[in-house]
Rosetta silent file (secondary structure, phi, psi, omega in degrees, C-alpha in Angstrom):
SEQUENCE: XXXXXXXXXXXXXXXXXXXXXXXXXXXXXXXXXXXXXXXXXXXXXXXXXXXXXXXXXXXXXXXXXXXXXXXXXXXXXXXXXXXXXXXXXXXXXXXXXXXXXXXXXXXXXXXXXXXXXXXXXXXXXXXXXXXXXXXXXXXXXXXXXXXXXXXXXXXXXXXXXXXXXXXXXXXXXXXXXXXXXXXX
SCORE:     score description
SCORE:     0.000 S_00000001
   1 L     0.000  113.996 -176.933  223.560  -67.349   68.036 S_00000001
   2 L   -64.058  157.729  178.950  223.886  -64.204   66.100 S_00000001
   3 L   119.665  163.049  167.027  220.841  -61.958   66.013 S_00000001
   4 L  -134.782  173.350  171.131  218.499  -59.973   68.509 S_00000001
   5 L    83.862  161.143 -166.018  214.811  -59.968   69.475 S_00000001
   6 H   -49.819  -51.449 -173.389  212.654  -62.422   71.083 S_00000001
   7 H   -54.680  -31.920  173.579  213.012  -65.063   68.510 S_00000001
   8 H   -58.107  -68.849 -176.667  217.091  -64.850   68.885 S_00000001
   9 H   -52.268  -39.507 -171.472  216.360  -65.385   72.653 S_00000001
  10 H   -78.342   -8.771 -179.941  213.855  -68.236   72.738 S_00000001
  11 H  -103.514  -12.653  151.212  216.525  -70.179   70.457 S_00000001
  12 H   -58.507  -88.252  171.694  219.759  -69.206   72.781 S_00000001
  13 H    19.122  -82.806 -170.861  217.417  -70.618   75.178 S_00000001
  14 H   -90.310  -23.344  166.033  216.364  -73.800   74.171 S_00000001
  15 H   -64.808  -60.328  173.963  220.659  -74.276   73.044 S_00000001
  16 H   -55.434  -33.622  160.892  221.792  -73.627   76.113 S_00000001
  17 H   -48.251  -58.174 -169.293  218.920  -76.026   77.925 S_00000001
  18 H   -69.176  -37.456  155.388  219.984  -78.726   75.437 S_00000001
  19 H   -34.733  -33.577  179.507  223.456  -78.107   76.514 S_00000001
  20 H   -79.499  -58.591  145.614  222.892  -78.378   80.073 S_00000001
  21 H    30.578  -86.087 -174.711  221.337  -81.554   79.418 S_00000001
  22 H   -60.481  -23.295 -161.252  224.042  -83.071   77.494 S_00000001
  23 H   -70.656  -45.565  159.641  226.411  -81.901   79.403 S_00000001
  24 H   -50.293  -19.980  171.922  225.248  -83.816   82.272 S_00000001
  25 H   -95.314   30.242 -173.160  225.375  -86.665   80.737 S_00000001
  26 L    76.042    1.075 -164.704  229.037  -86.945   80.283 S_00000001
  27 L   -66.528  140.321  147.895  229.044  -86.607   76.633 S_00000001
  28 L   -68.572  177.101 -171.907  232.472  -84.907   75.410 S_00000001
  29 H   -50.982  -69.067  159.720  232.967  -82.030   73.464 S_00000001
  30 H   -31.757  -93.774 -160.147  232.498  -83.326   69.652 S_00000001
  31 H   -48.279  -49.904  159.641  229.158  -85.126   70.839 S_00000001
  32 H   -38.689  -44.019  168.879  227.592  -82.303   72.606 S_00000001
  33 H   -93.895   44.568  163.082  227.871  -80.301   69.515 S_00000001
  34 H  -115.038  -71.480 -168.287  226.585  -83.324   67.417 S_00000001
  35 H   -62.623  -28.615 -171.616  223.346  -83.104   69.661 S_00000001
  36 H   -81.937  -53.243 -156.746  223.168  -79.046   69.763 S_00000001
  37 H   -51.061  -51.127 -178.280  223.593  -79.635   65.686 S_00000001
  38 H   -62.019  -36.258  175.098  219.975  -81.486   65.633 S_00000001
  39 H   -77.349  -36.611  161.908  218.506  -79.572   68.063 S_00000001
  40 H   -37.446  -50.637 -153.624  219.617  -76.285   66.030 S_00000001
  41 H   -79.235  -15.690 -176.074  218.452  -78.282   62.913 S_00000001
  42 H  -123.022  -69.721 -156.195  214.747  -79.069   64.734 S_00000001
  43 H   -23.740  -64.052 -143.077  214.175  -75.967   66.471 S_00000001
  44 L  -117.643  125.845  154.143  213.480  -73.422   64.116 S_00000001
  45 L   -12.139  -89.573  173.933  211.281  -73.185   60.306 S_00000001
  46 L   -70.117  104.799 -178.935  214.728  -71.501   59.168 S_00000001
  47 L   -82.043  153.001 -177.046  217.231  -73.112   60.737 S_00000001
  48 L  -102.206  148.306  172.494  220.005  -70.597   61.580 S_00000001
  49 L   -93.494  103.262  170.671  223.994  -71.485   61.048 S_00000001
  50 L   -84.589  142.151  163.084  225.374  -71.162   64.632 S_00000001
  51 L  -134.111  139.651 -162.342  228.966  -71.591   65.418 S_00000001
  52 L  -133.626  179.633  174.574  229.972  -72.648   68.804 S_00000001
  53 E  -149.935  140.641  172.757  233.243  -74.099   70.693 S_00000001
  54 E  -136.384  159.700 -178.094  232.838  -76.154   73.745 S_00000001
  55 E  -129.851  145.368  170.237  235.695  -77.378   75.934 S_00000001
  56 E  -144.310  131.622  169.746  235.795  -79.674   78.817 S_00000001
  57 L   -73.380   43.257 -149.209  238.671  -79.954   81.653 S_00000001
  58 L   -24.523  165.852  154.856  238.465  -83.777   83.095 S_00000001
  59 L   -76.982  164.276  167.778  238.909  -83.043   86.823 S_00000001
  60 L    68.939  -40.680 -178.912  242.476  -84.499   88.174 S_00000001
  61 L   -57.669  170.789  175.113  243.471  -83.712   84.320 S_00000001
  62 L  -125.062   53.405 -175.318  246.569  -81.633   83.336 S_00000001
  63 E  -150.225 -172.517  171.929  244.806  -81.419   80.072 S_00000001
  64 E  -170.556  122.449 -167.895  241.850  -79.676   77.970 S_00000001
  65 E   -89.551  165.012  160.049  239.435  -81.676   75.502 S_00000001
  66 E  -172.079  156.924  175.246  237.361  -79.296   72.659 S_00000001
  67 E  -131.083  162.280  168.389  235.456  -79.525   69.858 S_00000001
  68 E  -154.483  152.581  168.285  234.237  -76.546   67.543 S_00000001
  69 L  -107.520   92.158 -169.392  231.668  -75.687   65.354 S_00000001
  70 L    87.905  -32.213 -133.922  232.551  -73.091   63.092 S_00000001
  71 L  -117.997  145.596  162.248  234.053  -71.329   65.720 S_00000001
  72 L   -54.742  107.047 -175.945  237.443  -69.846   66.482 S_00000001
  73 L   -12.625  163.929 -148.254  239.851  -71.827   68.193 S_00000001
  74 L  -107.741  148.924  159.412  241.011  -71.925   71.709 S_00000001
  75 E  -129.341  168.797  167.846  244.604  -70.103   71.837 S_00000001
  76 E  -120.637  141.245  172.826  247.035  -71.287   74.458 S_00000001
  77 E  -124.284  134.615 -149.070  249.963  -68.731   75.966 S_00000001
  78 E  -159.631  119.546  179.197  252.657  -70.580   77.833 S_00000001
  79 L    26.661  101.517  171.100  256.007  -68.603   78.798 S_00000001
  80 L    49.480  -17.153  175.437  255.549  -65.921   76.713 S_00000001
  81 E   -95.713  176.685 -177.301  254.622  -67.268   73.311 S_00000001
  82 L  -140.819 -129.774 -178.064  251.481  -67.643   72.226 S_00000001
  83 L   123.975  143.323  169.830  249.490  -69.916   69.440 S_00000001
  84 E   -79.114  149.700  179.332  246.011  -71.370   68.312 S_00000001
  85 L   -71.778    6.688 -175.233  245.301  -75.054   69.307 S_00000001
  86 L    80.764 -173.217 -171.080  244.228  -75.540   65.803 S_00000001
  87 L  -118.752  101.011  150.355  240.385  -77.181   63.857 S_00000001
  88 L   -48.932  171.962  168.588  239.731  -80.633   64.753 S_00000001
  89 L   -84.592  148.942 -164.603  236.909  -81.245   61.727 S_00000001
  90 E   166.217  134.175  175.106  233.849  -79.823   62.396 S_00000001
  91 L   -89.122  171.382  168.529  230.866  -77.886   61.150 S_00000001
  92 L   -81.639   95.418  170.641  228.620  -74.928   61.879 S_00000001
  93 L    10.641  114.743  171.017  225.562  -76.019   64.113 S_00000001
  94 L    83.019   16.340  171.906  222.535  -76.258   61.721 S_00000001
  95 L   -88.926  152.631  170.984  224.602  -76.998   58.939 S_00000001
  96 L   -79.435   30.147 -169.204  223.047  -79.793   56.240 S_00000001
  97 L  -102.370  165.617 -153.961  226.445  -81.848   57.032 S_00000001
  98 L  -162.061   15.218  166.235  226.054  -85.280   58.975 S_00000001
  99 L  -105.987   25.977  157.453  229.953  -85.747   59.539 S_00000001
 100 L    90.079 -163.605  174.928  230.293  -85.258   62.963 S_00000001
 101 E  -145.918  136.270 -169.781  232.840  -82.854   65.204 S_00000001
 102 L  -106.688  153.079  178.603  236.104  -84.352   66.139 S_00000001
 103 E  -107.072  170.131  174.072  237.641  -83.512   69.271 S_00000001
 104 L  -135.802  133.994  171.183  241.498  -82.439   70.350 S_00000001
 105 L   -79.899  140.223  159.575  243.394  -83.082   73.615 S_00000001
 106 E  -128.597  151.401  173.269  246.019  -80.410   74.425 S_00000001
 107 E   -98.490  155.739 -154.382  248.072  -81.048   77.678 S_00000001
 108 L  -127.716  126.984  129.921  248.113  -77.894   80.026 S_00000001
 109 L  -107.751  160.441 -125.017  251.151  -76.758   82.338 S_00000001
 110 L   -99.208  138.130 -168.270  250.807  -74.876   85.137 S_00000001
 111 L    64.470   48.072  146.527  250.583  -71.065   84.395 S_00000001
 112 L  -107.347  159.409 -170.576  249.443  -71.263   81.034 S_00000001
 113 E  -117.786  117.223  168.043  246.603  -69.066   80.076 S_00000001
 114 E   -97.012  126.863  175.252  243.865  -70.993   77.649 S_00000001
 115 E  -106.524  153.742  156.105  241.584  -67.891   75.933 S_00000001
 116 E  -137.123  135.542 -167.575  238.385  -68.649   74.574 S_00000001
 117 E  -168.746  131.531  168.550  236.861  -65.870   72.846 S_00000001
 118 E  -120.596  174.783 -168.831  234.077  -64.575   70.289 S_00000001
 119 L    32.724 -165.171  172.658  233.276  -61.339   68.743 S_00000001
 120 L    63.550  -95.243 -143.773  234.951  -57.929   69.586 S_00000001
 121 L  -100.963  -17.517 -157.650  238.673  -58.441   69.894 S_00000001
 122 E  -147.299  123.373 -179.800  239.152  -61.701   67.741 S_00000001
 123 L   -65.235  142.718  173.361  237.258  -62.356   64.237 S_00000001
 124 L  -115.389   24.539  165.237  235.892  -65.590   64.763 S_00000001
 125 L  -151.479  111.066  178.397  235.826  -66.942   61.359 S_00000001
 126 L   -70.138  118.149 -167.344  238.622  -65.092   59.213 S_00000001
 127 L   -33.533  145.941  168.481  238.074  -64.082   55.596 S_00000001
 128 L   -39.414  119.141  152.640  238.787  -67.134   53.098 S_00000001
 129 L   102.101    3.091 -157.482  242.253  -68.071   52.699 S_00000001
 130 L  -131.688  104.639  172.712  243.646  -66.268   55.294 S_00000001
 131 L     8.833  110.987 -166.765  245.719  -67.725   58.309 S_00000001
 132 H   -67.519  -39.794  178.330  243.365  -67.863   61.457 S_00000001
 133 H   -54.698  -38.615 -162.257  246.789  -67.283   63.580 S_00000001
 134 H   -98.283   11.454  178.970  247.715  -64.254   61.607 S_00000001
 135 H   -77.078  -43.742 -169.631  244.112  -63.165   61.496 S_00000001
 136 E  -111.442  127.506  177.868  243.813  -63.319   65.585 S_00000001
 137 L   -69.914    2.551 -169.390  244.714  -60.093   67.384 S_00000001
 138 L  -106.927    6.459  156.033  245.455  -61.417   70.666 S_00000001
 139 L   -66.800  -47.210 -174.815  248.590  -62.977   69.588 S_00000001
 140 L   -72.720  -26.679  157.208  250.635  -60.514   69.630 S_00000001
 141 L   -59.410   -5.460 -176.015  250.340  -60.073   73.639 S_00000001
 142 H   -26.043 -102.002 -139.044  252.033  -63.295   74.182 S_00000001
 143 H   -47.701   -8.482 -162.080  254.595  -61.848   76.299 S_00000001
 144 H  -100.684  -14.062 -174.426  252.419  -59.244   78.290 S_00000001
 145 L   -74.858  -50.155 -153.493  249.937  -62.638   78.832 S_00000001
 146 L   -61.884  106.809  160.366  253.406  -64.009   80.499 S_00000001
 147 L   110.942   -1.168  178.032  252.908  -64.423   84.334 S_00000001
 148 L   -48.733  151.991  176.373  249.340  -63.452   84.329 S_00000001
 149 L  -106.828  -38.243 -140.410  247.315  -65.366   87.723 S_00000001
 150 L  -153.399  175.982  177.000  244.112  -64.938   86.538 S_00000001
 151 L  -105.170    9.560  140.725  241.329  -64.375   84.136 S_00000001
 152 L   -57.905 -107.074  173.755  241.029  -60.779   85.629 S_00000001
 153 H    22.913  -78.680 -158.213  244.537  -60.049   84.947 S_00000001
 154 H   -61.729  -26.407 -175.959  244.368  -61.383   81.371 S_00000001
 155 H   -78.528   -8.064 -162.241  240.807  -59.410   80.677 S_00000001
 156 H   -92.774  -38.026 -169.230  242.663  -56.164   82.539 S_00000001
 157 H   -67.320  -58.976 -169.800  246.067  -57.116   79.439 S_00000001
 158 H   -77.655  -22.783  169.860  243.061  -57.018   76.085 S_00000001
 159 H   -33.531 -109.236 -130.356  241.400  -53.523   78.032 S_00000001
 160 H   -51.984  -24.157  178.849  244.060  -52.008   78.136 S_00000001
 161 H   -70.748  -37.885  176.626  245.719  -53.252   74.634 S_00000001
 162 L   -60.986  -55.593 -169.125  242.163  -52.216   73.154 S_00000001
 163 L   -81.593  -18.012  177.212  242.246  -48.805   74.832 S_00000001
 164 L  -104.563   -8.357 -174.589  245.952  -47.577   73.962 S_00000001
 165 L   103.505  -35.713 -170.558  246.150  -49.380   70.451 S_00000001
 166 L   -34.530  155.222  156.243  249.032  -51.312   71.771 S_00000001
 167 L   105.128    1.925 -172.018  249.518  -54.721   71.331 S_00000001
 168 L    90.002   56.791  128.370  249.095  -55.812   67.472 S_00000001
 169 L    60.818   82.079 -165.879  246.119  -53.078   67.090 S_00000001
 170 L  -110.650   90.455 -136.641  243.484  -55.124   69.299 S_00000001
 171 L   -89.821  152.897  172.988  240.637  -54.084   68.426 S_00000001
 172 L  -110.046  169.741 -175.069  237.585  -52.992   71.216 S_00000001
 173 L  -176.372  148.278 -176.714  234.055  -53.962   71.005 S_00000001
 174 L   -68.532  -36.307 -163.546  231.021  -53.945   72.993 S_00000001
 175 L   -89.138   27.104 -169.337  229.970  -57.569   71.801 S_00000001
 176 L   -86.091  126.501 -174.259  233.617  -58.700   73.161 S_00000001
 177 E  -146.425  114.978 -111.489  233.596  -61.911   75.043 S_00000001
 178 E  -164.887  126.793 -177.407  236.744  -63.334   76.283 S_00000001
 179 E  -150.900  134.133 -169.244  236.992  -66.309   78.854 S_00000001
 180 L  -136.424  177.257 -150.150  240.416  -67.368   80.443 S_00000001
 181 L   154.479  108.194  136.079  242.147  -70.335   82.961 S_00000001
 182 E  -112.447  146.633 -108.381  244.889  -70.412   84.263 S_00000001
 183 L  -125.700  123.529  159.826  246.223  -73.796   84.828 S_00000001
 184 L  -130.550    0.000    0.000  248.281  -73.736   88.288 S_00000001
């Protein structure tokens, strides 16, 4: 939820409550951000446009479910290459839309690195018209992503790309937030 101050907080809050919630109940990725849309949409006088991404990891799968709102994509890096999983359809939380959020399977093999990431390093909604892959700066590490163990490792790979320039110009930021899995 973009924003500061108390009002920012008590509405992070009550999303993340309603998240744990759903979450418990088994819902998948699309419907959990179907229910966070209404509860954005009753919460507030002004409702705010939120964009979110949620993922889920059956246990025992060799796979990864997601939905998004809005939100920039998942990327996966697998032997050196890299790519976004792509937009199932889906809106921004607190939008006046009623068509739901579709979800996408991707199958996972062991020692690929799935990023999920907002602000900072990776815009996460890219000016109109213009190619979310060639848009996101953490593509161009593909190969230095190759062989990583961990989601230290991969957070030690955007540092360092951020602090020398290196890397497809990777930008730093305070508000950078970068979450990684590696499948093994």
């Amino acid at each position: 939820m973009a924003g500061h101050g108390p009002a920012r907080t008590a509405d992070t809050a009550t999303l993340l409550g309603a998240l744990r919630g759903v979450a418990l109940t088994g819902a998948g990725p699309g419907e959990l951000l179907d229910v966070l849309g209404q509860v954005v949409a009753a919460s507030t006088p002004r409702t705010p446009m939120v964009s979110a991404l949620c993922c889920r990891i059956p246990p025992g799968s060799r796979s990864v479910v997601w939905a998004q709102a809005g939100h920039a994509a998942p990327l996966l890096f697998r032997a050196g290459g890299g790519r976004s999983l792509g937009h199932p359809a889906g809106h921004l939380l607190g939008a006046p839309r009623d068509i739901g959020h579709a979800e996408h399977r991707t199958a996972l093999a062991p020692g690929d690195l799935l990023v999920l990431r907002a602000g900072g390093p990776v815009p996460a909604a890219p000016d109109a018209g213009a190619a979310r892959e060639a848009a996101d700066a953490l593509l161009p590490l593909a190969p230095r992503f190759a062989g990583v163990a961990g989601a230290r490792q991969a957070a030690r790979v955007v540092r360092e790309a951020a602090r020398t320039g290196a890397g497809g110009g990777v930008p730093g930021g305070a508000d950078a937030l970068l979450l990684a899995l590696v499948r093994g």
